[in-house]
Amino acid sequence: MNFKLIQNIAVSLLLARWRQTLVAAIGVTFSITMFITLLSFMSGLNDLLDGLILNRTPHVRLYKEIKSSDFQPVDIHSKKTKQYNFIRSIKPKSERLEIQNSAAIIKNLKTDPRVLGVAPKVTAQVFYHVGVIEITGVINGIDPEAENKLFFFNDYVTEGNFMDLKNIPNSIILGKGAAEKMLAQIGDVVQITSSKGERLSLKVVGFFQSGLQDIDNVQSYASISTTQKLLGESNNYITDLQVKLNDIILAPDVAKEYQRIYEIEAIDIQTANSQFETGSSVRSLISYAVGITLLIVAGFGIYNILNMMIYEKMDSIAILKAIGFSGKDVNRIFILIALSIGVFGGFLGLLGGFGLSAIIDQIPFNTNSLPTVKTYPINYNPRYYLIGTIFAIITTYLAGYFPSRKASKIDPVIIIRGK
């Protein structure tokens, strides 16, 4: 049968029940709008939350961990005998936390084409002194330029200039929580004591805020040389090497390789932050489930409307079949009606989803815990729009297919006799 004729009949049936058609189209529009907005927002939120950790986490971390020796002297005695030794209260090896030959390792890492950059770090357990009160804390000795280049350090410094750590001797950037506990201001001098009993006066040149309260309450930053001085160590003393790769996917394999080559501990970002990846996956899964559920509900609405249309237009369908329309032609008419509703509602839904996302993206988002985030996070990934379009077409097609099969099987003789 002529497609144009089938199209004209479908349009006539649509217009005959235009109110119901409009309701079905609005249902599809609302579903697509919320589907895109929800996924865009949740994806942006995942990127934000992961970024708070992942931006500050090296892809591979090399460090020295003090462990007990795998080989014990008593094993020499029983090596050739049928004895089993059960040793208790084994003490860790008497070693320093310093990475041996750190300069040579850094030089080799920088020649690796997989490596984007290397940032050395010295970690020191300290006490902040506030009058007679001692507050436990951690100072990270860093190279400010390398830390900013690889881990966007400046984005987390809420007050002050991060380069002051390099330019001003004996300076410190306090974690926001620690600064509030000590009522410290920029320009103040704070007393710091290391775990070895070394005391040093450091000038506050800024505040750091990661958005994670437990970290901000204890963690502060100083230059590597200042931290080495606080610990009473030489300028070769390094406790951590933070490696950032060109491809984060390579991190697990590279970590194992470095651990074998340099004979020190190595941990990759996926292992260190597996709980955050799990949380992101769960949030994304929930978003997809809710969005698809909305589309399926809209599909049931179209299904019900087409069922009612077929019931009311039984005589018209019988006449069409009596004058030569086949069951397939009738099938095409109602599928075309369903797809028209889906395409029209889906197009408006795409525009609505983009518009609502853009509006949310402009809403001010002010919170003390995340001072660097100024608006709600939105991810305008074209994939979400493509998925929304595909699901809208599939859902409306299926919603029209089953009623159309019913219409195609109508016997015109029975309907006309019944009239």
Short mmCIF file of C-alpha atoms in Angstrom, two decimals:
data_model
loop_
_atom_site.label_atom_id
_atom_site.label_comp_id
_atom_site.label_asym_id
_atom_site.label_seq_id
_atom_site.Cartn_x
_atom_site.Cartn_y
_atom_site.Cartn_z
CA MET A 1 0.00 0.00 0.00
CA ASN A 2 1.14 3.57 -0.67
CA PHE A 3 3.20 4.86 2.27
CA LYS A 4 1.92 8.41 1.86
CA LEU A 5 -1.65 7.17 2.19
CA ILE A 6 -0.72 5.20 5.32
CA GLN A 7 0.95 8.35 6.68
CA ASN A 8 -2.14 10.48 6.03
CA ILE A 9 -4.36 7.96 7.80
CA ALA A 10 -1.99 7.85 10.79
CA VAL A 11 -2.02 11.67 11.00
CA SER A 12 -5.82 11.69 10.85
CA LEU A 13 -6.08 9.18 13.70
CA LEU A 14 -3.57 11.21 15.73
CA LEU A 15 -5.49 14.44 15.25
CA ALA A 16 -8.80 12.74 16.00
CA ARG A 17 -7.51 12.08 19.54
CA TRP A 18 -5.06 14.96 19.80
CA ARG A 19 -5.52 15.43 23.54
CA GLN A 20 -4.53 11.86 24.31
CA THR A 21 -1.71 12.11 21.77
CA LEU A 22 -0.44 15.26 23.46
CA VAL A 23 -0.54 13.57 26.88
CA ALA A 24 1.50 10.64 25.54
CA ALA A 25 4.03 12.99 23.92
CA ILE A 26 4.35 14.97 27.16
CA GLY A 27 4.99 11.70 29.01
CA VAL A 28 7.85 10.84 26.65
CA THR A 29 9.18 14.41 26.86
CA PHE A 30 9.17 14.36 30.65
CA SER A 31 10.85 10.94 30.75
CA ILE A 32 13.65 11.93 28.35
CA THR A 33 14.13 15.27 30.10
CA MET A 34 14.51 13.66 33.51
CA PHE A 35 16.61 10.81 32.10
CA ILE A 36 19.18 13.19 30.59
CA THR A 37 19.15 15.61 33.53
CA LEU A 38 19.53 12.84 36.08
CA LEU A 39 22.42 11.16 34.25
CA SER A 40 24.15 14.47 33.50
CA PHE A 41 23.93 15.54 37.13
CA MET A 42 24.91 12.19 38.65
CA SER A 43 27.81 11.78 36.23
CA GLY A 44 29.03 15.29 37.03
CA LEU A 45 28.67 14.56 40.73
CA ASN A 46 30.69 11.35 40.34
CA ASP A 47 33.41 13.27 38.51
CA LEU A 48 33.45 15.85 41.30
CA LEU A 49 33.61 13.35 44.15
CA ASP A 50 36.18 11.18 42.42
CA GLY A 51 38.19 14.24 41.49
CA LEU A 52 38.46 15.26 45.14
CA ILE A 53 40.38 12.06 45.73
CA LEU A 54 41.79 11.08 42.35
CA ASN A 55 43.22 14.52 41.58
CA ARG A 56 45.21 14.31 44.79
CA THR A 57 46.17 10.64 44.41
CA PRO A 58 49.19 9.46 42.39
CA HIS A 59 48.58 6.79 39.77
CA VAL A 60 51.43 4.83 41.34
CA ARG A 61 52.87 5.47 44.80
CA LEU A 62 56.30 4.15 45.71
CA TYR A 63 57.10 3.99 49.41
CA LYS A 64 59.01 2.10 52.05
CA GLU A 65 57.04 -0.08 54.44
CA ILE A 66 58.65 -1.59 57.52
CA LYS A 67 57.85 -5.30 57.75
CA SER A 68 59.07 -8.23 59.75
CA SER A 69 61.70 -10.38 58.06
CA ASP A 70 60.42 -13.38 56.13
CA PHE A 71 63.53 -15.28 57.19
CA GLN A 72 64.19 -15.96 60.88
CA PRO A 73 67.51 -17.27 62.33
CA VAL A 74 65.80 -20.24 63.97
CA ASP A 75 64.96 -21.53 60.49
CA ILE A 76 68.67 -22.31 59.94
CA HIS A 77 68.61 -24.88 62.74
CA SER A 78 65.50 -26.71 61.58
CA LYS A 79 66.02 -26.48 57.84
CA LYS A 80 67.05 -30.12 57.49
CA THR A 81 64.92 -31.53 60.25
CA LYS A 82 61.30 -32.51 60.48
CA GLN A 83 60.39 -29.63 62.72
CA TYR A 84 58.00 -26.72 62.44
CA ASN A 85 58.78 -23.45 64.15
CA PHE A 86 56.03 -21.26 65.55
CA ILE A 87 57.46 -17.82 66.27
CA ARG A 88 55.56 -15.16 68.19
CA SER A 89 56.10 -11.48 68.92
CA ILE A 90 58.19 -10.97 65.78
CA LYS A 91 59.56 -7.43 65.67
CA PRO A 92 59.72 -5.31 62.53
CA LYS A 93 63.10 -4.95 60.85
CA SER A 94 65.22 -2.10 62.16
CA GLU A 95 65.09 0.05 59.02
CA ARG A 96 64.46 3.66 58.07
CA LEU A 97 61.40 4.80 56.13
CA GLU A 98 63.69 6.51 53.66
CA ILE A 99 63.63 5.34 50.04
CA GLN A 100 67.20 4.38 49.20
CA ASN A 101 68.71 5.93 46.04
CA SER A 102 65.62 8.07 45.54
CA ALA A 103 67.45 10.48 43.20
CA ALA A 104 68.46 7.64 40.86
CA ILE A 105 64.95 6.19 40.94
CA ILE A 106 63.42 9.59 40.10
CA LYS A 107 65.84 9.98 37.19
CA ASN A 108 64.90 6.55 35.81
CA LEU A 109 61.17 7.18 36.25
CA LYS A 110 61.36 10.42 34.28
CA THR A 111 62.89 8.56 31.33
CA ASP A 112 59.97 6.10 31.23
CA PRO A 113 57.69 7.15 28.30
CA ARG A 114 54.65 5.99 30.26
CA VAL A 115 55.34 8.50 33.04
CA LEU A 116 53.85 12.00 32.89
CA GLY A 117 55.70 13.24 35.96
CA VAL A 118 57.15 12.41 39.37
CA ALA A 119 56.61 14.33 42.61
CA PRO A 120 58.74 13.38 45.66
CA LYS A 121 57.25 13.71 49.13
CA VAL A 122 58.34 13.49 52.76
CA THR A 123 55.67 12.48 55.26
CA ALA A 124 56.15 13.47 58.91
CA GLN A 125 54.00 12.69 61.95
CA VAL A 126 53.92 15.85 64.08
CA PHE A 127 52.24 17.63 66.97
CA TYR A 128 50.78 21.13 66.57
CA HIS A 129 51.24 23.13 69.76
CA VAL A 130 48.42 25.37 70.95
CA GLY A 131 49.37 26.66 74.39
CA VAL A 132 49.66 23.57 76.54
CA ILE A 133 47.57 21.50 74.12
CA GLU A 134 49.13 19.21 71.52
CA ILE A 135 47.15 18.31 68.39
CA THR A 136 48.22 15.30 66.35
CA GLY A 137 48.86 16.03 62.70
CA VAL A 138 50.71 15.14 59.51
CA ILE A 139 52.96 17.39 57.45
CA ASN A 140 53.58 16.51 53.82
CA GLY A 141 56.84 17.87 52.52
CA ILE A 142 56.34 18.56 48.81
CA ASP A 143 57.88 20.22 45.80
CA PRO A 144 55.18 22.91 45.23
CA GLU A 145 55.74 23.18 41.47
CA ALA A 146 55.66 19.42 40.85
CA GLU A 147 52.68 18.98 43.20
CA ASN A 148 50.70 21.66 41.40
CA LYS A 149 51.58 20.40 37.93
CA LEU A 150 50.58 16.81 38.63
CA PHE A 151 47.91 17.11 41.34
CA PHE A 152 46.42 20.62 40.91
CA PHE A 153 47.59 21.65 44.37
CA ASN A 154 46.70 25.32 43.82
CA ASP A 155 43.00 24.42 43.32
CA TYR A 156 42.83 23.29 46.95
CA VAL A 157 44.68 26.23 48.49
CA THR A 158 41.79 28.45 49.58
CA GLU A 159 43.91 31.28 50.98
CA GLY A 160 47.50 32.30 50.28
CA ASN A 161 49.90 31.38 47.50
CA PHE A 162 51.18 27.81 47.25
CA MET A 163 54.54 29.03 45.87
CA ASP A 164 55.25 30.71 49.22
CA LEU A 165 56.26 27.26 50.46
CA LYS A 166 59.25 27.51 48.13
CA ASN A 167 59.92 31.23 48.40
CA ILE A 168 59.53 31.68 52.17
CA PRO A 169 61.82 29.59 54.42
CA ASN A 170 60.20 27.64 57.28
CA SER A 171 56.65 28.16 55.99
CA ILE A 172 53.56 25.97 56.19
CA ILE A 173 50.13 25.71 54.57
CA LEU A 174 47.73 24.44 57.24
CA GLY A 175 44.75 22.20 56.65
CA LYS A 176 41.58 24.23 57.15
CA GLY A 177 40.36 22.07 60.02
CA ALA A 178 43.72 22.19 61.82
CA ALA A 179 43.88 25.98 61.37
CA GLU A 180 40.41 26.41 62.87
CA LYS A 181 41.36 24.28 65.87
CA MET A 182 44.43 26.45 66.47
CA LEU A 183 42.63 29.71 65.57
CA ALA A 184 45.58 30.38 63.25
CA GLN A 185 45.66 33.20 60.70
CA ILE A 186 47.95 33.82 57.74
CA GLY A 187 51.16 35.34 59.04
CA ASP A 188 50.99 33.56 62.40
CA VAL A 189 53.84 31.40 63.63
CA VAL A 190 52.97 27.91 64.87
CA GLN A 191 55.11 25.55 66.90
CA ILE A 192 55.58 22.07 65.43
CA THR A 193 57.20 19.08 67.11
CA SER A 194 58.16 15.97 65.17
CA SER A 195 57.76 12.42 66.47
CA LYS A 196 61.53 12.49 67.16
CA GLY A 197 61.17 15.46 69.48
CA GLU A 198 62.57 18.06 67.06
CA ARG A 199 60.76 21.42 67.39
CA LEU A 200 60.46 24.06 64.68
CA SER A 201 58.59 27.36 64.34
CA LEU A 202 56.78 27.64 60.99
CA LYS A 203 55.06 30.66 59.46
CA VAL A 204 51.51 30.14 58.16
CA VAL A 205 51.35 31.23 54.50
CA GLY A 206 48.04 29.66 53.46
CA PHE A 207 45.19 27.26 54.09
CA PHE A 208 44.45 23.99 52.34
CA GLN A 209 41.02 22.39 51.99
CA SER A 210 40.42 19.08 50.24
CA GLY A 211 36.72 18.78 51.04
CA LEU A 212 37.36 15.75 53.26
CA GLN A 213 37.09 16.87 56.88
CA ASP A 214 39.14 14.04 58.38
CA ILE A 215 42.07 15.01 56.16
CA ASP A 216 41.74 18.76 56.64
CA ASN A 217 41.74 18.37 60.43
CA VAL A 218 45.26 16.91 60.53
CA GLN A 219 47.05 17.42 57.23
CA SER A 220 49.29 20.35 56.33
CA TYR A 221 51.97 21.08 53.74
CA ALA A 222 55.53 22.41 53.83
CA SER A 223 58.46 22.27 51.44
CA ILE A 224 60.59 19.15 51.29
CA SER A 225 63.59 20.96 52.77
CA THR A 226 61.55 22.34 55.68
CA THR A 227 60.14 18.90 56.48
CA GLN A 228 63.60 17.33 56.28
CA LYS A 229 64.86 19.99 58.70
CA LEU A 230 61.95 19.26 61.06
CA LEU A 231 62.85 15.56 61.05
CA GLY A 232 66.56 16.25 61.39
CA GLU A 233 67.29 14.41 58.14
CA SER A 234 69.57 15.13 55.19
CA ASN A 235 68.37 16.56 51.89
CA ASN A 236 68.35 13.04 50.38
CA TYR A 237 65.62 11.85 52.74
CA ILE A 238 62.45 10.98 50.74
CA THR A 239 59.63 8.75 52.00
CA ASP A 240 57.30 8.70 48.97
CA LEU A 241 57.54 8.98 45.20
CA GLN A 242 54.26 9.97 43.54
CA VAL A 243 54.07 8.92 39.90
CA LYS A 244 51.48 10.13 37.43
CA LEU A 245 51.11 8.20 34.17
CA ASN A 246 49.95 9.23 30.73
CA ASP A 247 47.39 6.41 30.85
CA ILE A 248 45.80 5.63 34.22
CA ILE A 249 44.71 2.18 32.97
CA LEU A 250 48.34 1.05 33.04
CA ALA A 251 48.71 1.81 36.76
CA PRO A 252 48.23 -1.76 38.18
CA ASP A 253 50.78 -3.32 35.81
CA VAL A 254 53.26 -0.45 36.20
CA ALA A 255 53.02 -0.64 40.01
CA LYS A 256 53.90 -4.35 39.96
CA GLU A 257 56.78 -3.69 37.58
CA TYR A 258 58.22 -0.88 39.71
CA GLN A 259 57.89 -2.94 42.87
CA ARG A 260 59.90 -5.73 41.28
CA ILE A 261 62.57 -3.44 39.78
CA TYR A 262 63.16 -1.07 42.72
CA GLU A 263 62.36 -3.58 45.51
CA ILE A 264 60.09 -1.18 47.37
CA GLU A 265 56.36 -1.12 47.99
CA ALA A 266 54.15 0.16 45.16
CA ILE A 267 50.39 0.68 45.10
CA ASP A 268 48.26 1.73 42.15
CA ILE A 269 45.39 4.21 42.21
CA GLN A 270 42.75 1.58 41.41
CA THR A 271 43.71 -0.50 44.44
CA ALA A 272 44.10 2.50 46.73
CA ASN A 273 40.68 3.97 45.82
CA SER A 274 38.61 0.93 44.91
CA GLN A 275 35.80 2.01 47.26
CA PHE A 276 35.32 5.28 45.39
CA GLU A 277 35.09 3.52 42.03
CA THR A 278 32.49 1.16 43.49
CA GLY A 279 30.46 4.12 44.79
CA SER A 280 30.57 5.83 41.39
CA SER A 281 29.43 2.65 39.62
CA VAL A 282 26.52 2.18 42.02
CA ARG A 283 25.37 5.80 41.64
CA SER A 284 25.54 5.54 37.83
CA LEU A 285 23.63 2.25 37.88
CA ILE A 286 20.88 3.78 40.02
CA SER A 287 20.64 6.77 37.66
CA TYR A 288 20.28 4.54 34.59
CA ALA A 289 17.71 2.36 36.36
CA VAL A 290 15.54 5.35 37.34
CA GLY A 291 15.81 6.93 33.89
CA ILE A 292 14.92 3.73 32.03
CA THR A 293 12.01 3.14 34.42
CA LEU A 294 10.62 6.57 33.49
CA LEU A 295 10.84 5.68 29.80
CA ILE A 296 9.10 2.34 30.35
CA VAL A 297 6.28 4.08 32.27
CA ALA A 298 5.88 6.50 29.37
CA GLY A 299 5.76 3.49 27.01
CA PHE A 300 2.88 1.99 28.98
CA GLY A 301 1.03 5.29 28.60
CA ILE A 302 1.39 5.14 24.83
CA TYR A 303 0.34 1.49 24.86
CA ASN A 304 -2.86 2.30 26.76
CA ILE A 305 -3.69 5.23 24.47
CA LEU A 306 -3.24 3.11 21.32
CA ASN A 307 -5.33 0.33 22.84
CA MET A 308 -8.15 2.79 23.48
CA MET A 309 -7.76 4.20 19.98
CA ILE A 310 -8.07 0.73 18.45
CA TYR A 311 -11.15 -0.01 20.56
CA GLU A 312 -12.83 3.23 19.49
CA LYS A 313 -11.81 2.91 15.83
CA MET A 314 -12.85 -0.70 15.30
CA ASP A 315 -15.32 0.28 12.58
CA SER A 316 -12.76 2.46 10.79
CA ILE A 317 -10.20 -0.35 10.86
CA ALA A 318 -12.81 -2.79 9.52
CA ILE A 319 -13.64 -0.43 6.65
CA LEU A 320 -9.93 -0.02 5.83
CA LYS A 321 -9.48 -3.79 5.64
CA ALA A 322 -12.69 -4.19 3.68
CA ILE A 323 -11.52 -1.78 0.96
CA GLY A 324 -8.19 -3.54 0.51
CA PHE A 325 -5.84 -2.62 3.37
CA SER A 326 -3.91 -5.67 4.56
CA GLY A 327 -3.14 -6.54 8.17
CA LYS A 328 0.46 -5.33 7.62
CA ASP A 329 -0.85 -1.96 6.42
CA VAL A 330 -2.93 -1.54 9.56
CA ASN A 331 0.08 -2.66 11.59
CA ARG A 332 2.22 0.04 9.94
CA ILE A 333 -0.40 2.73 10.64
CA PHE A 334 -0.37 2.20 14.41
CA ILE A 335 3.39 1.70 14.64
CA LEU A 336 3.78 4.97 12.73
CA ILE A 337 1.47 6.66 15.25
CA ALA A 338 3.56 5.34 18.16
CA LEU A 339 6.87 6.33 16.56
CA SER A 340 5.52 9.80 15.77
CA ILE A 341 4.69 10.29 19.44
CA GLY A 342 8.10 8.92 20.43
CA VAL A 343 10.12 11.04 18.00
CA PHE A 344 8.21 14.24 18.74
CA GLY A 345 8.27 13.71 22.52
CA GLY A 346 11.90 12.53 22.39
CA PHE A 347 13.04 15.64 20.49
CA LEU A 348 11.35 17.92 22.99
CA GLY A 349 12.84 15.79 25.78
CA LEU A 350 16.37 16.29 24.42
CA LEU A 351 15.85 20.05 24.37
CA GLY A 352 14.27 19.95 27.82
CA GLY A 353 17.07 17.82 29.26
CA PHE A 354 19.74 20.13 27.89
CA GLY A 355 17.89 23.23 29.07
CA LEU A 356 17.22 21.90 32.58
CA SER A 357 20.85 20.74 32.88
CA ALA A 358 22.05 24.19 31.81
CA ILE A 359 19.80 25.84 34.42
CA ILE A 360 21.09 23.54 37.19
CA ASP A 361 24.65 24.21 36.03
CA GLN A 362 24.17 27.92 36.77
CA ILE A 363 22.72 27.52 40.26
CA PRO A 364 25.25 28.73 42.89
CA PHE A 365 26.63 25.90 44.98
CA ASN A 366 28.19 27.30 48.11
CA THR A 367 29.46 25.08 50.88
CA ASN A 368 32.24 25.48 53.40
CA SER A 369 33.49 21.94 52.80
CA LEU A 370 33.95 22.43 49.04
CA PRO A 371 35.01 26.05 48.54
CA THR A 372 36.50 25.44 45.09
CA VAL A 373 33.16 24.22 43.68
CA LYS A 374 31.05 27.23 42.64
CA THR A 375 28.15 25.56 40.77
CA TYR A 376 26.40 22.21 40.61
CA PRO A 377 28.41 19.73 38.52
CA ILE A 378 26.88 18.78 35.15
CA ASN A 379 28.37 16.43 32.55
CA TYR A 380 27.14 17.24 29.02
CA ASN A 381 28.19 13.89 27.55
CA PRO A 382 26.54 13.32 24.11
CA ARG A 383 26.27 9.64 25.02
CA TYR A 384 23.37 10.36 27.39
CA TYR A 385 21.44 12.13 24.64
CA LEU A 386 22.07 9.25 22.24
CA ILE A 387 20.96 6.67 24.82
CA GLY A 388 17.83 8.71 25.58
CA THR A 389 16.94 8.91 21.89
CA ILE A 390 17.46 5.19 21.31
CA PHE A 391 15.41 4.19 24.34
CA ALA A 392 12.62 6.59 23.39
CA ILE A 393 12.35 5.06 19.91
CA ILE A 394 12.58 1.46 21.15
CA THR A 395 10.07 2.01 23.97
CA THR A 396 7.50 3.74 21.77
CA TYR A 397 7.97 1.17 18.99
CA LEU A 398 7.23 -1.68 21.39
CA ALA A 399 4.32 0.31 22.87
CA GLY A 400 2.83 0.55 19.37
CA TYR A 401 3.76 -2.92 18.13
CA PHE A 402 1.50 -4.98 20.39
CA PRO A 403 -1.67 -2.89 19.89
CA SER A 404 -0.96 -2.80 16.14
CA ARG A 405 -0.87 -6.60 16.02
CA LYS A 406 -4.29 -6.63 17.64
CA ALA A 407 -5.61 -4.15 15.07
CA SER A 408 -4.13 -6.11 12.15
CA LYS A 409 -6.01 -9.27 13.18
CA ILE A 410 -9.46 -7.61 13.27
CA ASP A 411 -11.98 -9.46 11.06
CA PRO A 412 -13.89 -6.74 9.14
CA VAL A 413 -16.86 -9.05 8.50
CA ILE A 414 -17.46 -9.60 12.21
CA ILE A 415 -17.16 -5.88 12.99
CA ILE A 416 -19.47 -4.79 10.15
CA ARG A 417 -22.07 -7.44 11.06
CA GLY A 418 -21.87 -6.31 14.68
CA LYS A 419 -22.68 -2.76 13.56
#
